[in-house]
CSV table of C-alpha atoms and ligand atoms in Angstrom, one decimal:
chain,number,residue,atom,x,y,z
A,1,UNK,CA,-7.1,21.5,-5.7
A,2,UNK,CA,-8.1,21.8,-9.1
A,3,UNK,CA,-5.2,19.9,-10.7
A,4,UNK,CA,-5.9,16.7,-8.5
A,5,UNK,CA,-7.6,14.0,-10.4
A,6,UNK,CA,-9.8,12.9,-7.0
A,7,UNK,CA,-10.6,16.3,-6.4
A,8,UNK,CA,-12.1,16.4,-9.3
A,9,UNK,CA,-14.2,13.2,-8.9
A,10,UNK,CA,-15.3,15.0,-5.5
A,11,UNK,CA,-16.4,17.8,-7.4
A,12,UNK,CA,-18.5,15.5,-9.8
A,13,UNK,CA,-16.1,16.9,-13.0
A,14,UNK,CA,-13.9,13.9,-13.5
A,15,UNK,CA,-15.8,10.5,-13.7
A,16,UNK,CA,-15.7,7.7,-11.3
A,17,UNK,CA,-18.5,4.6,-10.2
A,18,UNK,CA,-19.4,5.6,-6.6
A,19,UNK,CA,-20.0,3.5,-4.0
A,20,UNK,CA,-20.7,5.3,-1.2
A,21,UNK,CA,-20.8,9.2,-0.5
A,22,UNK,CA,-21.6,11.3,2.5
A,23,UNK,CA,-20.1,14.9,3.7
A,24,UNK,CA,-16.8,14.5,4.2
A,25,UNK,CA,-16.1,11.1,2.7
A,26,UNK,CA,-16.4,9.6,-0.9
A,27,UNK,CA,-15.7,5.8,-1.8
A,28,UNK,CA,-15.4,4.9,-5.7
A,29,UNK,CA,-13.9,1.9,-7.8
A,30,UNK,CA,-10.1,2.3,-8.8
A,31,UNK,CA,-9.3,2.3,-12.1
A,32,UNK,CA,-7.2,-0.5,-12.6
A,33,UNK,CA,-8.7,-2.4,-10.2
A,34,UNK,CA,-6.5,-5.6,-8.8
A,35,UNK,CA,-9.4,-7.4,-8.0
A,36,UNK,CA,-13.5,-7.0,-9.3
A,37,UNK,CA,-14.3,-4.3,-6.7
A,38,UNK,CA,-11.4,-2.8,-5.6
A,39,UNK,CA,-12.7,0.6,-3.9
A,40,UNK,CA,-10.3,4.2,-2.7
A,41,UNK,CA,-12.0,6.0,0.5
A,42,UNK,CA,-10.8,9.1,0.4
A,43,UNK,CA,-12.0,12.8,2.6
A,44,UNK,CA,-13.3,15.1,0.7
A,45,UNK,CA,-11.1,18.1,1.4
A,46,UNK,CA,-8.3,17.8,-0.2
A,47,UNK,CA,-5.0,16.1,1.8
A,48,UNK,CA,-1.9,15.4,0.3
A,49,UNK,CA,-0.6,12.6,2.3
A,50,UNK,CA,-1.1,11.3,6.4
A,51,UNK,CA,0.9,14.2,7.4
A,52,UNK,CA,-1.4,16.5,6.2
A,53,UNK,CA,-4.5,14.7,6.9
A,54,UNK,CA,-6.9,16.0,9.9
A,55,UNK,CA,-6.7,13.2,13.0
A,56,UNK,CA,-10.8,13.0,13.0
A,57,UNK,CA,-11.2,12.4,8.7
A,58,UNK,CA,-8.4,10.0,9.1
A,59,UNK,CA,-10.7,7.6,12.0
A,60,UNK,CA,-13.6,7.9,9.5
A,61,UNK,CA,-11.6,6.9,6.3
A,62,UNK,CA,-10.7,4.1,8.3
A,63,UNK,CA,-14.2,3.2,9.9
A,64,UNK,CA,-15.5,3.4,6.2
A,65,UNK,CA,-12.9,0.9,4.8
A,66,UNK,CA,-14.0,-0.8,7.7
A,67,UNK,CA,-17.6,-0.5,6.7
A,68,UNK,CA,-16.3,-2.0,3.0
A,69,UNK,CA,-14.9,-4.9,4.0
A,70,UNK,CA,-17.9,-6.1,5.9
A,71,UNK,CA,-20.1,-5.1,3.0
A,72,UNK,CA,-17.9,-6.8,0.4
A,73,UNK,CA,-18.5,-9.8,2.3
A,74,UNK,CA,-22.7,-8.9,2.2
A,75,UNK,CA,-22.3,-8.4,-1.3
A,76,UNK,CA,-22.5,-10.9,-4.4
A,77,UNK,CA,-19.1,-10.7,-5.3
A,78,UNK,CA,-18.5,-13.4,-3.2
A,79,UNK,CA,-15.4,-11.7,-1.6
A,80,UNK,CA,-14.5,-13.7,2.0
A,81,UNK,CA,-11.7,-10.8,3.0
A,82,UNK,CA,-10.5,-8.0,2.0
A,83,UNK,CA,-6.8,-5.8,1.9
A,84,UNK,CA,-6.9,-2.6,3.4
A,85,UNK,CA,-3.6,-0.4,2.0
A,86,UNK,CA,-3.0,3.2,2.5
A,87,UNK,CA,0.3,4.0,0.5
A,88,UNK,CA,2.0,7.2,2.5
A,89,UNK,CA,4.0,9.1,0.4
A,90,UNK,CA,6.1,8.8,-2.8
A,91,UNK,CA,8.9,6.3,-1.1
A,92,UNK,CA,5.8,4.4,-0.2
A,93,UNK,CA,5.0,3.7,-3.8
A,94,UNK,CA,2.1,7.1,-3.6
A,95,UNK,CA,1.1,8.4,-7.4
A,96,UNK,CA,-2.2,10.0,-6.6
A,97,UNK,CA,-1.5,12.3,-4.4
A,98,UNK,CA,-4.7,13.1,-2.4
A,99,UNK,CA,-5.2,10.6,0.3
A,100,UNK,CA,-6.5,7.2,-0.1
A,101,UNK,CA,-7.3,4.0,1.2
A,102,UNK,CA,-7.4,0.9,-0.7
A,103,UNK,CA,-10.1,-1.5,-0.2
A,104,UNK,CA,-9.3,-5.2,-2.4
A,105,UNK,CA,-12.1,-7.6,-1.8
A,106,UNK,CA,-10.3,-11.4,-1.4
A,107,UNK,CA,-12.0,-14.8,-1.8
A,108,UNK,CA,-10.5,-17.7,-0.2
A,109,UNK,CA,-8.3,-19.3,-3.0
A,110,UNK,CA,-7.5,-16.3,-5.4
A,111,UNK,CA,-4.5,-16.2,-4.7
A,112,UNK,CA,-3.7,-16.5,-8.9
A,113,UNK,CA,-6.1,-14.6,-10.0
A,114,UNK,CA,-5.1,-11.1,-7.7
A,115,UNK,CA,-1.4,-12.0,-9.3
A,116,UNK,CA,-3.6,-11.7,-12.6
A,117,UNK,CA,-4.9,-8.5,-11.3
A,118,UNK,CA,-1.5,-7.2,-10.6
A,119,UNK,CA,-0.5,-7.1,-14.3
A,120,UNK,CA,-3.6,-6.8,-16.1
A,121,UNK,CA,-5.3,-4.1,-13.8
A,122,UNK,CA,-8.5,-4.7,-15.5
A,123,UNK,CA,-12.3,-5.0,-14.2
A,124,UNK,CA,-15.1,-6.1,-15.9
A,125,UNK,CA,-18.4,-4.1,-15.9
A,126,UNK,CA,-17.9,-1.7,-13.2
A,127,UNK,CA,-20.9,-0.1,-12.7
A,128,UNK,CA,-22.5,-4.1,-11.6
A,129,UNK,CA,-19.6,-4.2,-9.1
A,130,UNK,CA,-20.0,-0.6,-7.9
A,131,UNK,CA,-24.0,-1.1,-7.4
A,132,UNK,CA,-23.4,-4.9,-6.0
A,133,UNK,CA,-21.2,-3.0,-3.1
A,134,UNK,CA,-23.9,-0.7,-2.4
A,135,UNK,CA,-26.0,-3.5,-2.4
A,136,UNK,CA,-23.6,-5.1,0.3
A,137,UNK,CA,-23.7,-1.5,2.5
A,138,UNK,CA,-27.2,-1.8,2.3
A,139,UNK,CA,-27.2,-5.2,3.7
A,140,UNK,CA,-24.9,-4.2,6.1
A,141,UNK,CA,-27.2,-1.7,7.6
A,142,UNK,CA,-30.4,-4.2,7.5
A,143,UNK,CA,-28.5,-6.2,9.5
A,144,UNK,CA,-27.3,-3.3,12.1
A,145,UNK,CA,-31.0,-2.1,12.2
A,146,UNK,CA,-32.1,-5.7,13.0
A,147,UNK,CA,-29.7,-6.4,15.9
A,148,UNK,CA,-30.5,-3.1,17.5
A,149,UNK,CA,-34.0,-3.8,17.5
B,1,LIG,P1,-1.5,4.7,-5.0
B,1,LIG,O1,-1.3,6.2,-5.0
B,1,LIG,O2,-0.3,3.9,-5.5
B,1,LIG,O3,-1.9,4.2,-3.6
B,1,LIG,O4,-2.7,4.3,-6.0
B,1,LIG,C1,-3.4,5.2,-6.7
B,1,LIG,C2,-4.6,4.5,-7.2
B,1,LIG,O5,-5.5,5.4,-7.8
B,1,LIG,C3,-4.2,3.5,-8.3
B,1,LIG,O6,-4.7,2.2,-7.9
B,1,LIG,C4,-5.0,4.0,-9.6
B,1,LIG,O7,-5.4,2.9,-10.4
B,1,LIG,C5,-6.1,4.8,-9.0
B,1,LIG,N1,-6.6,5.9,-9.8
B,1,LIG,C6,-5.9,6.8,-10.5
B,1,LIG,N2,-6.7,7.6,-11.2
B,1,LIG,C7,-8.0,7.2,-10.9
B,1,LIG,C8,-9.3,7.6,-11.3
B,1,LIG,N3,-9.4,8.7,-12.1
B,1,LIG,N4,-10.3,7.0,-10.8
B,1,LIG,C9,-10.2,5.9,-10.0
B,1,LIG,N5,-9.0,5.5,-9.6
B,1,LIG,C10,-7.9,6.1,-10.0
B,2,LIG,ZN1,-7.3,16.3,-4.1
């Protein structure tokens, strides 16, 4: 959909600091972040909402977000948790409407600091946060390598 802003990043025409990309799935760091971090999964293809989302892309948007969490932990941005939110709809407080899943990192005592986040919406250097993640998936996948051999 050419009028849809995540589209767009999917297409490589709007701008965005990636995280993580394969076929049918893209990961990149929300614009007003609440916290240092704060990713959106999101399927390639473009689906407006859960009700238009394909069963199979929805499993993998999750096991991705999944994938994030554990990687935010791996990464230096010293999250110890993370929020997982997927806003369904407009009465569910939706405003871009291509699906996606939020990923906040959390850090044991921040509690003031995501209330911060809230308001401001702000993130410092992004593109250090967007590489320490991949740093994190990389980590993540050392570590699944080594416990499989
Ligand atoms: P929501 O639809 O309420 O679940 O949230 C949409 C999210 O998309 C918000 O957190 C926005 O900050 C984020 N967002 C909107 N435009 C962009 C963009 N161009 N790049 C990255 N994130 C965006
Ligand atoms: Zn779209």
């Amino acid at each position: 959909m050419s009028g849809c802003i995540f589209c767009r990043i999917v297409a490589g025409t709007a701008p965005a600091h990636r995280v993580y990309e394969d076929e049918t799935l893209c990961a990149f760091l929300d614009i007003r972040p609440i916290a240092r971090g704060h990713t959106l999964v999101i399927p390639k293809p473009h689906a407006t909402n859960l009700d238009d989302l394909d069963h199979e892309l929805g499993a993998r948007i999750f096991t991705l977000g999944h994938r994030l969490a554990k990687a935010l932990r791996r990464s230096d941005l010293g999250a110890d948790g993370a929020n997982l939110l997927l806003n369904d709809g407009k009465s569910a407080f939706q405003t871009v409407h291509h699906v996606h899943l939020h990923v906040v990192p959390r850090r044991r005592g921040d509690l003031l600091t995501v209330a911060r986040g809230f308001v401001l919406r702000r993130g410092p250097e992004p593109e250090a946060a967007a590489a320490a993640i991949r740093t994190g998936l990389d980590r993540l996948d050392a570590e699944e390598r080594e416990s499989r051999a």
